[in-house]
Amino acid sequence: MSAGETTVHRYDSDVENPGNNLYVTGLSPRVTKKNLEKHFSSEGKIIDIHLVVDPWTRESRGFGFVTMETVEEANCCIKYLDCSVLEGRVITVERLPLKRPLAA
């Protein structure tokens, strides 16, 4: 992208986040799905965990996604787990945007 250009995002109205999908950053390369499951299960039932890993080393790339069963449980994760320590690193827990941007 050259200077002065802006990125335009469209939002797909068919792909919505009901509010229970979380974006987790600041993860250590040593973090596994089991580590995330143990850390987040204290706040409710986990539906899905997607840990983004390097395709060659299989180590965490420092971020992932956690889907909780309810919005209330997701809110508890944000309230109690944001800025918590996991495997020696302070993690950030945020809600994903309600709609996913698509490339323009």
PDB file of C-alpha atoms in Angstrom, residues 27-32 58-62 89:
ATOM      1  CA  LEU A  27       0.731 -15.745  24.066  1.00  0.00           C
ATOM      2  CA  SER A  28       4.068 -17.428  24.645  1.00  0.00           C
ATOM      3  CA  PRO A  29       5.404 -19.680  21.858  1.00  0.00           C
ATOM      4  CA  ARG A  30       5.168 -22.551  24.392  1.00  0.00           C
ATOM      5  CA  VAL A  31       1.391 -22.163  24.902  1.00  0.00           C
ATOM      6  CA  THR A  32      -0.739 -25.119  23.836  1.00  0.00           C
ATOM      7  CA  ARG A  58       4.136 -25.837  15.388  1.00  0.00           C
ATOM      8  CA  GLU A  59       4.809 -23.164  18.055  1.00  0.00           C
ATOM      9  CA  SER A  60       2.210 -20.551  18.901  1.00  0.00           C
ATOM     10  CA  ARG A  61       2.419 -17.379  16.804  1.00  0.00           C
ATOM     11  CA  GLY A  62       1.340 -15.378  19.839  1.00  0.00           C
ATOM     12  CA  ARG A  89       3.400 -13.786  29.642  1.00  0.00           C
TER      13      ARG A  89
END
